Short mmCIF file of C-alpha atoms in Angstrom, two decimals:
data_model
loop_
_atom_site.label_atom_id
_atom_site.label_comp_id
_atom_site.label_asym_id
_atom_site.label_seq_id
_atom_site.Cartn_x
_atom_site.Cartn_y
_atom_site.Cartn_z
CA MET A 1 -0.04 -0.09 -0.04
CA ILE A 2 1.11 3.66 -0.60
CA GLU A 3 -0.30 5.79 1.70
CA THR A 4 -0.09 9.31 3.05
CA ALA A 5 -0.71 10.37 6.56
CA ASP A 6 -3.71 12.44 5.38
CA ALA A 7 -5.83 12.06 2.25
CA GLU A 8 -7.32 15.50 2.98
CA PRO A 9 -6.05 18.15 0.41
CA GLU A 10 -2.97 19.63 1.57
CA TYR A 11 -2.50 21.59 -1.52
CA ASP A 12 -5.82 23.49 -1.83
CA ASP A 13 -6.64 26.25 -4.43
CA THR A 14 -4.73 28.99 -2.32
CA ALA A 15 -1.52 26.97 -1.68
CA ILE A 16 -1.58 26.36 -5.59
CA ARG A 17 -1.75 30.04 -6.49
CA PHE A 18 0.81 30.70 -3.87
CA LEU A 19 3.38 28.24 -5.11
CA GLU A 20 2.70 29.14 -8.98
CA ALA A 21 3.49 32.75 -8.00
CA LEU A 22 6.93 31.67 -6.68
CA TRP A 23 7.84 28.56 -9.10
CA GLY A 24 5.86 29.12 -12.25
CA GLU A 25 2.51 28.02 -13.43
CA GLY A 26 1.88 24.44 -13.05
CA TYR A 27 4.77 24.02 -10.65
CA LEU A 28 4.39 23.29 -6.93
CA SER A 29 8.10 22.65 -6.31
CA PRO A 30 11.39 24.68 -6.64
CA GLY A 31 13.56 24.98 -9.77
CA GLY A 32 10.98 25.23 -12.70
CA PRO A 33 11.40 23.43 -15.86
CA GLU A 34 15.23 23.74 -15.52
CA GLU A 35 15.49 21.48 -12.50
CA VAL A 36 13.14 18.99 -14.13
CA ASP A 37 15.75 19.08 -17.11
CA ARG A 38 18.41 18.12 -14.78
CA VAL A 39 16.62 15.25 -13.15
CA VAL A 40 16.14 13.53 -16.46
CA GLU A 41 19.39 14.73 -18.30
CA GLY A 42 21.15 12.27 -20.17
CA LEU A 43 17.82 10.28 -20.77
CA SER A 44 16.08 9.85 -23.97
CA LEU A 45 12.16 10.50 -23.57
CA ASP A 46 11.24 10.76 -27.09
CA GLY A 47 8.41 8.32 -27.85
CA LYS A 48 8.46 6.96 -24.49
CA THR A 49 5.38 6.39 -21.86
CA ILE A 50 5.80 8.26 -18.57
CA LEU A 51 4.10 8.24 -15.44
CA ASP A 52 4.73 11.19 -13.06
CA ILE A 53 3.79 10.36 -9.68
CA GLY A 54 2.72 13.24 -7.52
CA CYS A 55 2.10 15.68 -10.48
CA GLY A 56 0.58 18.47 -8.55
CA ALA A 57 -0.56 21.03 -10.96
CA GLY A 58 0.72 19.51 -14.01
CA GLY A 59 3.36 21.58 -15.12
CA ILE A 60 6.12 19.13 -15.27
CA THR A 61 3.86 16.59 -16.85
CA LEU A 62 2.95 18.89 -19.55
CA HIS A 63 6.85 19.76 -19.96
CA LEU A 64 8.22 16.23 -20.47
CA VAL A 65 5.79 15.86 -23.31
CA ALA A 66 6.26 19.23 -24.56
CA ARG A 67 9.92 19.62 -24.20
CA HIS A 68 11.27 15.99 -23.94
CA GLY A 69 9.05 14.53 -26.70
CA ALA A 70 7.28 12.09 -24.52
CA ALA A 71 4.67 10.16 -26.67
CA ARG A 72 2.27 10.03 -23.59
CA ALA A 73 2.66 11.29 -20.15
CA THR A 74 0.10 10.43 -17.28
CA GLY A 75 -0.01 12.37 -14.24
CA PHE A 76 -1.24 10.74 -10.69
CA ASP A 77 -1.91 12.68 -7.64
CA VAL A 78 -4.08 11.82 -4.67
CA GLU A 79 -5.53 15.32 -4.28
CA LYS A 80 -8.33 16.53 -6.47
CA PRO A 81 -7.54 20.41 -6.74
CA VAL A 82 -4.16 19.93 -8.19
CA ILE A 83 -5.75 17.24 -10.72
CA GLU A 84 -8.51 20.10 -11.75
CA THR A 85 -5.69 22.65 -12.22
CA ALA A 86 -3.38 20.29 -14.29
CA ARG A 87 -6.55 19.14 -16.77
CA ARG A 88 -7.08 22.79 -17.43
CA GLY A 89 -3.33 23.26 -18.20
CA ALA A 90 -3.22 20.42 -20.73
CA VAL A 91 -6.46 21.72 -22.55
CA ARG A 92 -4.87 25.44 -22.38
CA GLN A 93 -1.49 23.99 -23.71
CA GLY A 94 -3.37 21.78 -26.66
CA LEU A 95 -1.81 18.79 -24.97
CA ALA A 96 -4.88 17.02 -23.96
CA ASP A 97 -4.39 14.25 -26.61
CA ARG A 98 -1.20 13.20 -25.38
CA VAL A 99 -1.44 13.94 -21.44
CA SER A 100 -3.95 12.54 -19.06
CA PHE A 101 -4.44 13.19 -15.36
CA VAL A 102 -5.49 10.46 -12.68
CA GLN A 103 -6.70 11.12 -9.30
CA ALA A 104 -7.10 8.33 -6.82
CA PRO A 105 -7.02 7.91 -3.04
CA PRO A 106 -3.72 6.82 -1.36
CA GLY A 107 -3.08 3.02 -1.89
CA PRO A 108 -1.85 0.83 -4.90
CA LEU A 109 -1.50 3.00 -7.89
CA PRO A 110 -4.06 2.23 -10.45
CA PHE A 111 -2.04 1.10 -13.30
CA ALA A 112 -1.32 -2.06 -14.79
CA ALA A 113 2.17 -3.73 -14.32
CA ALA A 114 4.75 -2.91 -17.02
CA SER A 115 2.79 0.00 -18.34
CA PHE A 116 5.62 2.92 -18.41
CA ASP A 117 8.94 3.43 -19.86
CA VAL A 118 9.67 5.72 -17.09
CA VAL A 119 8.56 6.74 -13.75
CA PHE A 120 9.25 10.32 -12.79
CA SER A 121 8.36 11.96 -9.75
CA LYS A 122 9.43 15.55 -8.24
CA ASP A 123 9.48 16.28 -4.43
CA ALA A 124 6.28 14.28 -3.74
CA LEU A 125 7.60 10.96 -2.52
CA LEU A 126 8.31 12.56 0.71
CA HIS A 127 4.54 12.29 1.76
CA VAL A 128 4.84 8.56 1.47
CA PRO A 129 5.84 6.89 4.81
CA ASP A 130 6.34 3.22 3.52
CA LYS A 131 9.46 3.57 1.13
CA ASP A 132 9.62 -0.17 0.52
CA ALA A 133 6.08 -0.53 -0.45
CA LEU A 134 6.42 2.72 -2.67
CA PHE A 135 9.54 1.44 -4.78
CA ALA A 136 7.96 -2.32 -5.05
CA GLU A 137 5.01 -0.34 -6.57
CA ILE A 138 7.11 1.67 -9.08
CA PHE A 139 8.89 -1.32 -9.90
CA ARG A 140 5.91 -3.10 -10.77
CA LEU A 141 4.67 -0.34 -13.12
CA LEU A 142 8.05 -0.10 -14.92
CA LYS A 143 8.44 -2.18 -17.94
CA PRO A 144 11.63 -4.22 -18.29
CA GLY A 145 14.60 -1.75 -19.10
CA GLY A 146 12.78 1.07 -17.81
CA VAL A 147 13.92 3.89 -15.60
CA PHE A 148 13.01 5.64 -12.41
CA ALA A 149 14.08 9.20 -12.65
CA ALA A 150 13.17 11.57 -9.42
CA SER A 151 14.02 14.40 -7.29
CA ASN A 152 12.92 14.47 -3.46
CA TRP A 153 13.23 16.28 -0.36
CA MET A 154 15.21 14.26 2.27
CA ILE A 155 16.83 14.30 5.82
CA SER A 156 20.54 13.76 5.97
CA HIS A 157 19.87 11.24 8.44
CA ASP A 158 17.26 8.49 9.71
CA GLY A 159 17.68 9.27 13.25
CA GLU A 160 15.72 11.87 15.56
CA PRO A 161 15.35 15.00 13.68
CA SER A 162 16.85 18.04 15.29
CA PRO A 163 14.81 20.71 16.85
CA GLU A 164 15.24 22.68 13.90
CA MET A 165 13.93 20.36 11.59
CA LYS A 166 11.07 19.30 13.60
CA ALA A 167 10.27 23.04 13.77
CA TYR A 168 10.59 23.37 9.98
CA VAL A 169 8.24 20.36 9.40
CA ALA A 170 5.66 21.71 11.72
CA ALA A 171 5.54 25.22 10.05
CA GLU A 172 5.11 23.68 6.84
CA GLY A 173 2.20 21.76 8.12
CA LEU A 174 2.28 19.05 5.57
CA SER A 175 2.38 15.05 5.76
CA PHE A 176 6.19 14.82 5.53
CA ALA A 177 7.67 11.32 5.99
CA MET A 178 11.29 12.26 5.36
CA ALA A 179 13.94 9.65 4.93
CA SER A 180 17.85 9.64 4.19
CA PRO A 181 19.34 9.07 0.70
CA ALA A 182 20.53 6.11 1.92
CA ARG A 183 17.45 4.79 2.91
CA TYR A 184 15.79 5.70 -0.45
CA ALA A 185 18.49 3.74 -2.17
CA GLU A 186 18.09 0.60 0.07
CA ALA A 187 14.46 0.56 -0.63
CA MET A 188 15.30 0.92 -4.62
CA ARG A 189 17.78 -2.14 -4.22
CA ARG A 190 15.23 -4.20 -2.28
CA ALA A 191 12.76 -3.41 -4.96
CA GLY A 192 15.08 -4.84 -7.64
CA PHE A 193 16.40 -1.64 -9.09
CA THR A 194 20.01 -1.74 -10.74
CA ASN A 195 22.43 0.96 -11.46
CA ILE A 196 21.23 3.28 -8.68
CA THR A 197 22.56 6.84 -8.45
CA VAL A 198 22.05 9.41 -5.77
CA ARG A 199 22.79 13.15 -6.52
CA ASP A 200 22.78 15.82 -3.62
CA ARG A 201 21.01 18.85 -4.58
CA ASN A 202 21.42 20.57 -1.30
CA PRO A 203 24.00 23.04 -2.43
CA TRP A 204 21.73 24.30 -5.23
CA TYR A 205 18.57 24.74 -3.14
CA ARG A 206 20.32 26.23 -0.11
CA GLU A 207 21.03 29.34 -2.39
CA VAL A 208 17.70 29.09 -4.49
CA ALA A 209 15.72 29.04 -1.39
CA ARG A 210 17.47 32.11 0.02
CA GLU A 211 16.59 34.04 -3.30
CA GLU A 212 13.01 32.72 -3.10
CA LEU A 213 12.92 34.08 0.63
CA ALA A 214 14.25 37.38 -0.61
CA ARG A 215 11.58 37.66 -3.31
CA LEU A 216 8.92 36.57 -0.98
CA LYS A 217 9.70 39.74 1.29
CA GLY A 218 10.38 42.10 -1.44
CA PRO A 219 8.81 42.28 -5.27
CA LEU A 220 6.64 39.25 -4.70
CA TYR A 221 5.00 40.42 -1.34
CA GLN A 222 2.32 42.89 -2.66
CA PRO A 223 1.06 41.03 -5.42
CA VAL A 224 0.96 37.55 -3.92
CA ALA A 225 -0.64 38.98 -0.74
CA ALA A 226 -3.24 40.42 -3.15
CA ALA A 227 -3.91 37.10 -4.43
CA VAL A 228 -3.65 34.89 -1.32
CA GLY A 229 -4.00 37.33 1.41
CA ALA A 230 -1.26 38.84 3.30
CA ALA A 231 -1.53 36.49 6.52
CA TYR A 232 -0.97 33.41 4.25
CA VAL A 233 2.30 35.22 2.78
CA ASP A 234 3.56 36.12 6.37
CA LYS A 235 2.88 32.27 7.32
CA ASN A 236 5.37 31.06 4.42
CA ILE A 237 8.04 33.59 5.09
CA LYS A 238 8.17 32.18 8.36
CA THR A 239 8.16 28.65 6.91
CA TRP A 240 11.21 29.31 4.54
CA GLU A 241 13.01 31.04 7.41
CA ALA A 242 12.70 27.76 9.12
CA MET A 243 13.77 25.78 6.06
CA GLN A 244 16.69 27.81 5.52
CA LYS A 245 18.09 26.90 8.69
CA VAL A 246 17.97 23.06 8.10
CA LEU A 247 19.19 23.71 4.37
CA ASP A 248 22.12 25.66 5.70
CA SER A 249 22.87 22.83 8.52
CA GLY A 250 22.91 20.24 5.97
CA GLU A 251 19.94 18.45 7.45
CA HIS A 252 17.52 19.02 4.70
CA ARG A 253 19.05 17.36 1.64
CA PRO A 254 17.15 17.50 -1.79
CA THR A 255 18.29 14.65 -3.78
CA HIS A 256 17.99 13.18 -7.29
CA LEU A 257 17.50 9.47 -7.57
CA ARG A 258 17.70 7.29 -10.53
CA GLY A 259 17.53 3.46 -11.29
CA TRP A 260 16.67 1.00 -13.78
CA LYS A 261 14.42 -2.04 -13.96
CA PRO A 262 16.50 -4.98 -15.34
CA VAL A 263 15.51 -6.17 -18.87
CA GLY A 264 15.52 -9.79 -17.70
#
């Protein structure tokens, strides 16, 4: 079973508007299309079928088709508001014939075995507590020879989080089930993945988050406050300040993962 701690929407319309103002239309995680390109760099997605787990507002799923030539991409998320936003984006971009979005409650993913050439995810797997079940399910969905490529927010260790990390997670108010890069890689190995690679992105996001915070306090404050309310922006400024502490300490470790399903 793939489960999150809470199936109620954590990314409602207000959250979507706020994050898109910060990260771009259709993007609910940092780095925009450039960071997506880094996650899949060196892979040929042309003509491939792709599953985007935790697709959020759909910007990444659409980008994988429009920019990388995927034949078909399916975005999956457990939350209804983001899926509705993603479907509108597909129509707007004229990609509704090549992209579909599926919303279902937490649990086994509603796709047949060996359905996809590529399984992608961007900063969504931290919401899933059972990493072993997660990667067994991803492995099941991949065709032989298929590849898993993802970015995810992780913690540098699997022990008790520091008070600073606890304060950050509390400030986010989301169902985070963080684990270390080593724990993710072990779960991938147990599922059967080979040629597993792990790429630390803390140095990159440490500086990007600092710029995001400066934008929230500066030029973005008034326009975003007009859209979602000043109190919402103020709350997120405090969240970013808490996040910056654990990025600077190295405990918060955004990381890229990649692994292959053997052909035989």
